[in-house]
Amino acid sequence: MANTKKSLNYGRQSIDNDDIQVVIETLKSDFITQGPKIPQFENSIKSYCGVKFGFAVNSATSALHISCLALGLGPGDILWTSANTFVSSSNCAILVGASVDFIDIDPDTLNMSTSCLEKKLIKAKTNNCLPKIVVPVHFAGQSCDMKKIYELSQIYGFKIIEDGSHAIGGIYKNSPVGSCIYSDICVFSFHPVKIITTGEGGIALTNSKQIAENLKKFRSHGIHSEKQKMRKRDPEEIWNYQQVSIGLNYRMTDIAAALGLNQMKKLNKFVSKRREIAKFYDSALSNLPLKKQYEIKDSKSTYHLYVVRLNLNYKNITQKKVYEELTKLGILVNIHYIPVYRQPFYEDLGFSLGYCPESEKYFKEALSIPIYPDMTLSDLEYVKECFEQVLNLK
Ligand SMILES: *Cc1c(COP(=O)(O)O)cnc(C)c1O
């Protein structure tokens, strides 16, 4: 092979000197947490997405947890999400004592199938077990069919939390993902493999004042400090906050927010770069026995992941063999995702093999190949050459 061996992960952060500089400045400032960088970071995301309220937290998992709390999910309630997602999208329900169910995917978009969702809703209505919350996941950065899901929510009376962990910078029907036009809340993740990073971090966005108050409260111990809302007791008592419910400490630090704020400046550049890489792969891999994720017309994916589905009828390739051979060549592919209900924890709750057939079939064919803004043309050529070698085309 022309190129020497490389080591390319399926995803990674992009950190420049200016990112490092802003973190150092914050470390030298008066506040390294609960300072000015948090609202600045929140404002930059709010204005980018065109949404009214936003609360930065220490992970998207935390954002999902407080979102469930903010919408009043609890024991006796049900949350539905896609089978093809990271465990956080459903764990958030378990954490508040609710139960979970899963919707199968559309085999082309790899997102929650709205026809499966609709069928399941019709059944649930008859059986009196409708979900209180549905969590669509914008898989790999492509928005779900939010308009359809929103229409169903109006008929069946559920709330919507978009898990946009992959999708900051994406577009759906001419609006940024995160605008919450078709949802109650949208969350993003800032883990290093995602589109922008704060190390660990996340945010919950909403247009509802009521939900916003709840998110803010649950992020920080169930405490608020609004004078006019304080319970009045001894008029001589001097005190400046009150705890009114049980909450957590899910706050982001100013160190992380400073990094996030600087990364926001590069968001559009990151997404364009990812889309260029996707375009390269689309054509470079087009003659290989692979299928790619179908991109719907009225959305723009961020390509957090570039997922291929292997044609397992081709020669005698297996997913395991391709995975191992590519890894040996330094292409650190991954699989997104094992259907969540195939995790032992969910198996123990009673879910079993065959529950979401499309998600299971996809899982057996899927590979996420390297895609991140700092990839060079030589990296991309290397991936192409290795793929051709492993699939015995060269
Ligand atoms: C990464 C991810 C999360 C969790 O994000 P963290 O910030 O790591 O907590 C949740 N949902 C999806 C779909 C993700 O990819």
PDB file of N, CA, C and O in Angstrom, residues 63-110:
ATOM      1  N   ALA A  63     -28.286  16.264  31.096  1.00  0.00           N
ATOM      2  CA  ALA A  63     -29.324  17.076  30.445  1.00  0.00           C
ATOM      3  C   ALA A  63     -30.596  16.251  30.247  1.00  0.00           C
ATOM      4  O   ALA A  63     -31.712  16.740  30.473  1.00  0.00           O
ATOM      5  N   LEU A  64     -30.428  14.995  29.845  1.00  0.00           N
ATOM      6  CA  LEU A  64     -31.596  14.123  29.654  1.00  0.00           C
ATOM      7  C   LEU A  64     -32.277  13.837  30.991  1.00  0.00           C
ATOM      8  O   LEU A  64     -33.509  13.814  31.082  1.00  0.00           O
ATOM      9  N   HIS A  65     -31.472  13.631  32.026  1.00  0.00           N
ATOM     10  CA  HIS A  65     -32.031  13.351  33.355  1.00  0.00           C
ATOM     11  C   HIS A  65     -32.868  14.534  33.858  1.00  0.00           C
ATOM     12  O   HIS A  65     -34.029  14.372  34.235  1.00  0.00           O
ATOM     13  N   ILE A  66     -32.301  15.747  33.821  1.00  0.00           N
ATOM     14  CA  ILE A  66     -33.078  16.895  34.310  1.00  0.00           C
ATOM     15  C   ILE A  66     -34.250  17.227  33.386  1.00  0.00           C
ATOM     16  O   ILE A  66     -35.250  17.786  33.825  1.00  0.00           O
ATOM     17  N   SER A  67     -34.139  16.840  32.114  1.00  0.00           N
ATOM     18  CA  SER A  67     -35.271  17.058  31.202  1.00  0.00           C
ATOM     19  C   SER A  67     -36.452  16.191  31.613  1.00  0.00           C
ATOM     20  O   SER A  67     -37.607  16.648  31.600  1.00  0.00           O
ATOM     21  N   CYS A  68     -36.166  14.943  31.973  1.00  0.00           N
ATOM     22  CA  CYS A  68     -37.241  14.050  32.440  1.00  0.00           C
ATOM     23  C   CYS A  68     -37.846  14.606  33.727  1.00  0.00           C
ATOM     24  O   CYS A  68     -39.073  14.628  33.891  1.00  0.00           O
ATOM     25  N   LEU A  69     -36.989  15.071  34.639  1.00  0.00           N
ATOM     26  CA  LEU A  69     -37.490  15.662  35.885  1.00  0.00           C
ATOM     27  C   LEU A  69     -38.330  16.901  35.585  1.00  0.00           C
ATOM     28  O   LEU A  69     -39.408  17.100  36.157  1.00  0.00           O
ATOM     29  N   ALA A  70     -37.852  17.727  34.663  1.00  0.00           N
ATOM     30  CA  ALA A  70     -38.540  18.985  34.341  1.00  0.00           C
ATOM     31  C   ALA A  70     -39.915  18.739  33.738  1.00  0.00           C
ATOM     32  O   ALA A  70     -40.829  19.557  33.888  1.00  0.00           O
ATOM     33  N   LEU A  71     -40.069  17.615  33.035  1.00  0.00           N
ATOM     34  CA  LEU A  71     -41.360  17.303  32.427  1.00  0.00           C
ATOM     35  C   LEU A  71     -42.218  16.438  33.344  1.00  0.00           C
ATOM     36  O   LEU A  71     -43.288  15.966  32.957  1.00  0.00           O
ATOM     37  N   GLY A  72     -41.734  16.227  34.561  1.00  0.00           N
ATOM     38  CA  GLY A  72     -42.545  15.518  35.552  1.00  0.00           C
ATOM     39  C   GLY A  72     -42.645  14.021  35.347  1.00  0.00           C
ATOM     40  O   GLY A  72     -43.588  13.383  35.815  1.00  0.00           O
ATOM     41  N   LEU A  73     -41.680  13.442  34.634  1.00  0.00           N
ATOM     42  CA  LEU A  73     -41.701  11.988  34.445  1.00  0.00           C
ATOM     43  C   LEU A  73     -41.380  11.299  35.770  1.00  0.00           C
ATOM     44  O   LEU A  73     -40.489  11.738  36.497  1.00  0.00           O
ATOM     45  N   GLY A  74     -42.099  10.229  36.082  1.00  0.00           N
ATOM     46  CA  GLY A  74     -41.854   9.536  37.345  1.00  0.00           C
ATOM     47  C   GLY A  74     -42.464   8.149  37.339  1.00  0.00           C
ATOM     48  O   GLY A  74     -42.878   7.636  36.287  1.00  0.00           O
ATOM     49  N   PRO A  75     -42.525   7.535  38.508  1.00  0.00           N
ATOM     50  CA  PRO A  75     -43.066   6.182  38.621  1.00  0.00           C
ATOM     51  C   PRO A  75     -44.465   6.077  37.995  1.00  0.00           C
ATOM     52  O   PRO A  75     -45.291   6.977  38.166  1.00  0.00           O
ATOM     53  N   GLY A  76     -44.678   5.005  37.244  1.00  0.00           N
ATOM     54  CA  GLY A  76     -45.966   4.810  36.580  1.00  0.00           C
ATOM     55  C   GLY A  76     -45.998   5.380  35.172  1.00  0.00           C
ATOM     56  O   GLY A  76     -46.891   5.069  34.389  1.00  0.00           O
ATOM     57  N   ASP A  77     -45.025   6.247  34.845  1.00  0.00           N
ATOM     58  CA  ASP A  77     -44.968   6.838  33.503  1.00  0.00           C
ATOM     59  C   ASP A  77     -44.086   5.993  32.585  1.00  0.00           C
ATOM     60  O   ASP A  77     -43.273   5.194  33.046  1.00  0.00           O
ATOM     61  N   ILE A  78     -44.248   6.249  31.278  1.00  0.00           N
ATOM     62  CA  ILE A  78     -43.469   5.500  30.283  1.00  0.00           C
ATOM     63  C   ILE A  78     -42.781   6.478  29.326  1.00  0.00           C
ATOM     64  O   ILE A  78     -43.381   7.474  28.913  1.00  0.00           O
ATOM     65  N   LEU A  79     -41.530   6.175  29.006  1.00  0.00           N
ATOM     66  CA  LEU A  79     -40.777   6.938  28.001  1.00  0.00           C
ATOM     67  C   LEU A  79     -40.422   5.985  26.862  1.00  0.00           C
ATOM     68  O   LEU A  79     -40.015   4.853  27.105  1.00  0.00           O
ATOM     69  N   TRP A  80     -40.600   6.477  25.632  1.00  0.00           N
ATOM     70  CA  TRP A  80     -40.213   5.682  24.456  1.00  0.00           C
ATOM     71  C   TRP A  80     -39.039   6.360  23.769  1.00  0.00           C
ATOM     72  O   TRP A  80     -39.012   7.587  23.649  1.00  0.00           O
ATOM     73  N   THR A  81     -38.094   5.529  23.292  1.00  0.00           N
ATOM     74  CA  THR A  81     -37.005   6.079  22.488  1.00  0.00           C
ATOM     75  C   THR A  81     -36.643   5.102  21.382  1.00  0.00           C
ATOM     76  O   THR A  81     -37.214   4.014  21.284  1.00  0.00           O
ATOM     77  N   SER A  82     -35.671   5.495  20.560  1.00  0.00           N
ATOM     78  CA  SER A  82     -35.210   4.647  19.468  1.00  0.00           C
ATOM     79  C   SER A  82     -34.393   3.487  20.035  1.00  0.00           C
ATOM     80  O   SER A  82     -33.663   3.653  21.020  1.00  0.00           O
ATOM     81  N   ALA A  83     -34.485   2.326  19.388  1.00  0.00           N
ATOM     82  CA  ALA A  83     -33.658   1.192  19.812  1.00  0.00           C
ATOM     83  C   ALA A  83     -32.198   1.442  19.462  1.00  0.00           C
ATOM     84  O   ALA A  83     -31.291   0.936  20.131  1.00  0.00           O
ATOM     85  N   ASN A  84     -31.963   2.251  18.414  1.00  0.00           N
ATOM     86  CA  ASN A  84     -30.606   2.509  17.935  1.00  0.00           C
ATOM     87  C   ASN A  84     -30.079   3.809  18.532  1.00  0.00           C
ATOM     88  O   ASN A  84     -30.095   4.864  17.901  1.00  0.00           O
ATOM     89  N   THR A  85     -29.625   3.736  19.778  1.00  0.00           N
ATOM     90  CA  THR A  85     -29.101   4.933  20.442  1.00  0.00           C
ATOM     91  C   THR A  85     -28.160   4.527  21.553  1.00  0.00           C
ATOM     92  O   THR A  85     -28.005   3.343  21.869  1.00  0.00           O
ATOM     93  N   PHE A  86     -27.537   5.559  22.147  1.00  0.00           N
ATOM     94  CA  PHE A  86     -26.713   5.326  23.323  1.00  0.00           C
ATOM     95  C   PHE A  86     -27.637   5.153  24.533  1.00  0.00           C
ATOM     96  O   PHE A  86     -28.751   5.681  24.563  1.00  0.00           O
ATOM     97  N   VAL A  87     -27.158   4.423  25.519  1.00  0.00           N
ATOM     98  CA  VAL A  87     -28.001   4.043  26.664  1.00  0.00           C
ATOM     99  C   VAL A  87     -28.623   5.219  27.423  1.00  0.00           C
ATOM    100  O   VAL A  87     -29.696   5.078  28.015  1.00  0.00           O
ATOM    101  N   SER A  88     -27.980   6.394  27.367  1.00  0.00           N
ATOM    102  CA  SER A  88     -28.505   7.560  28.092  1.00  0.00           C
ATOM    103  C   SER A  88     -29.928   7.928  27.700  1.00  0.00           C
ATOM    104  O   SER A  88     -30.695   8.408  28.538  1.00  0.00           O
ATOM    105  N   SER A  89     -30.267   7.739  26.401  1.00  0.00           N
ATOM    106  CA  SER A  89     -31.588   8.155  25.919  1.00  0.00           C
ATOM    107  C   SER A  89     -32.709   7.422  26.643  1.00  0.00           C
ATOM    108  O   SER A  89     -33.826   7.929  26.715  1.00  0.00           O
ATOM    109  N   SER A  90     -32.438   6.232  27.149  1.00  0.00           N
ATOM    110  CA  SER A  90     -33.465   5.507  27.897  1.00  0.00           C
ATOM    111  C   SER A  90     -33.168   5.459  29.394  1.00  0.00           C
ATOM    112  O   SER A  90     -34.083   5.458  30.215  1.00  0.00           O
ATOM    113  N   ASN A  91     -31.894   5.459  29.759  1.00  0.00           N
ATOM    114  CA  ASN A  91     -31.552   5.429  31.190  1.00  0.00           C
ATOM    115  C   ASN A  91     -32.191   6.583  31.954  1.00  0.00           C
ATOM    116  O   ASN A  91     -32.537   6.448  33.130  1.00  0.00           O
ATOM    117  N   CYS A  92     -32.350   7.716  31.286  1.00  0.00           N
ATOM    118  CA  CYS A  92     -32.906   8.904  31.951  1.00  0.00           C
ATOM    119  C   CYS A  92     -34.292   8.601  32.543  1.00  0.00           C
ATOM    120  O   CYS A  92     -34.637   9.131  33.604  1.00  0.00           O
ATOM    121  N   ALA A  93     -35.044   7.729  31.879  1.00  0.00           N
ATOM    122  CA  ALA A  93     -36.371   7.376  32.391  1.00  0.00           C
ATOM    123  C   ALA A  93     -36.254   6.480  33.623  1.00  0.00           C
ATOM    124  O   ALA A  93     -36.944   6.675  34.624  1.00  0.00           O
ATOM    125  N   ILE A  94     -35.357   5.507  33.523  1.00  0.00           N
ATOM    126  CA  ILE A  94     -35.152   4.572  34.643  1.00  0.00           C
ATOM    127  C   ILE A  94     -34.707   5.346  35.885  1.00  0.00           C
ATOM    128  O   ILE A  94     -35.142   5.069  36.996  1.00  0.00           O
ATOM    129  N   LEU A  95     -33.849   6.347  35.667  1.00  0.00           N
ATOM    130  CA  LEU A  95     -33.323   7.145  36.784  1.00  0.00           C
ATOM    131  C   LEU A  95     -34.410   7.873  37.569  1.00  0.00           C
ATOM    132  O   LEU A  95     -34.224   8.195  38.737  1.00  0.00           O
ATOM    133  N   VAL A  96     -35.531   8.184  36.910  1.00  0.00           N
ATOM    134  CA  VAL A  96     -36.610   8.880  37.628  1.00  0.00           C
ATOM    135  C   VAL A  96     -37.740   7.909  38.001  1.00  0.00           C
ATOM    136  O   VAL A  96     -38.819   8.336  38.406  1.00  0.00           O
ATOM    137  N   GLY A  97     -37.484   6.608  37.857  1.00  0.00           N
ATOM    138  CA  GLY A  97     -38.465   5.610  38.306  1.00  0.00           C
ATOM    139  C   GLY A  97     -39.541   5.284  37.285  1.00  0.00           C
ATOM    140  O   GLY A  97     -40.516   4.598  37.594  1.00  0.00           O
ATOM    141  N   ALA A  98     -39.374   5.778  36.061  1.00  0.00           N
ATOM    142  CA  ALA A  98     -40.351   5.484  35.013  1.00  0.00           C
ATOM    143  C   ALA A  98     -39.922   4.219  34.267  1.00  0.00           C
ATOM    144  O   ALA A  98     -38.852   3.676  34.522  1.00  0.00           O
ATOM    145  N   SER A  99     -40.756   3.748  33.350  1.00  0.00           N
ATOM    146  CA  SER A  99     -40.331   2.605  32.551  1.00  0.00           C
ATOM    147  C   SER A  99     -40.102   3.039  31.105  1.00  0.00           C
ATOM    148  O   SER A  99     -40.435   4.166  30.709  1.00  0.00           O
ATOM    149  N   VAL A 100     -39.500   2.125  30.334  1.00  0.00           N
ATOM    150  CA  VAL A 100     -38.988   2.455  29.008  1.00  0.00           C
ATOM    151  C   VAL A 100     -39.501   1.469  27.980  1.00  0.00           C
ATOM    152  O   VAL A 100     -39.692   0.301  28.281  1.00  0.00           O
ATOM    153  N   ASP A 101     -39.718   1.966  26.770  1.00  0.00           N
ATOM    154  CA  ASP A 101     -39.977   1.058  25.665  1.00  0.00           C
ATOM    155  C   ASP A 101     -39.250   1.595  24.419  1.00  0.00           C
ATOM    156  O   ASP A 101     -38.867   2.768  24.398  1.00  0.00           O
ATOM    157  N   PHE A 102     -39.068   0.715  23.432  1.00  0.00           N
ATOM    158  CA  PHE A 102     -38.214   1.059  22.295  1.00  0.00           C
ATOM    159  C   PHE A 102     -38.955   0.973  20.965  1.00  0.00           C
ATOM    160  O   PHE A 102     -39.793   0.103  20.773  1.00  0.00           O
ATOM    161  N   ILE A 103     -38.615   1.900  20.078  1.00  0.00           N
ATOM    162  CA  ILE A 103     -39.189   1.930  18.730  1.00  0.00           C
ATOM    163  C   ILE A 103     -38.114   1.478  17.748  1.00  0.00           C
ATOM    164  O   ILE A 103     -36.962   1.911  17.845  1.00  0.00           O
ATOM    165  N   ASP A 104     -38.511   0.673  16.793  1.00  0.00           N
ATOM    166  CA  ASP A 104     -37.578   0.191  15.785  1.00  0.00           C
ATOM    167  C   ASP A 104     -37.212   1.334  14.821  1.00  0.00           C
ATOM    168  O   ASP A 104     -37.895   2.361  14.770  1.00  0.00           O
ATOM    169  N   ILE A 105     -36.127   1.117  14.071  1.00  0.00           N
ATOM    170  CA  ILE A 105     -35.643   2.166  13.167  1.00  0.00           C
ATOM    171  C   ILE A 105     -36.169   1.990  11.746  1.00  0.00           C
ATOM    172  O   ILE A 105     -36.583   0.896  11.351  1.00  0.00           O
ATOM    173  N   ASP A 106     -36.084   3.075  11.003  1.00  0.00           N
ATOM    174  CA  ASP A 106     -36.275   3.025   9.564  1.00  0.00           C
ATOM    175  C   ASP A 106     -34.928   2.560   8.986  1.00  0.00           C
ATOM    176  O   ASP A 106     -33.902   3.154   9.294  1.00  0.00           O
ATOM    177  N   PRO A 107     -34.915   1.514   8.157  1.00  0.00           N
ATOM    178  CA  PRO A 107     -33.631   0.965   7.703  1.00  0.00           C
ATOM    179  C   PRO A 107     -32.838   1.911   6.798  1.00  0.00           C
ATOM    180  O   PRO A 107     -31.646   1.706   6.598  1.00  0.00           O
ATOM    181  N   ASP A 108     -33.464   2.938   6.246  1.00  0.00           N
ATOM    182  CA  ASP A 108     -32.743   3.882   5.393  1.00  0.00           C
ATOM    183  C   ASP A 108     -32.132   5.028   6.183  1.00  0.00           C
ATOM    184  O   ASP A 108     -30.955   5.314   6.072  1.00  0.00           O
ATOM    185  N   THR A 109     -32.951   5.692   7.012  1.00  0.00           N
ATOM    186  CA  THR A 109     -32.438   6.848   7.762  1.00  0.00           C
ATOM    187  C   THR A 109     -31.749   6.420   9.046  1.00  0.00           C
ATOM    188  O   THR A 109     -30.996   7.198   9.633  1.00  0.00           O
ATOM    189  N   LEU A 110     -32.035   5.219   9.530  1.00  0.00           N
ATOM    190  CA  LEU A 110     -31.499   4.674  10.784  1.00  0.00           C
ATOM    191  C   LEU A 110     -32.044   5.424  12.009  1.00  0.00           C
ATOM    192  O   LEU A 110     -31.596   5.210  13.134  1.00  0.00           O
TER     193      LEU A 110
END
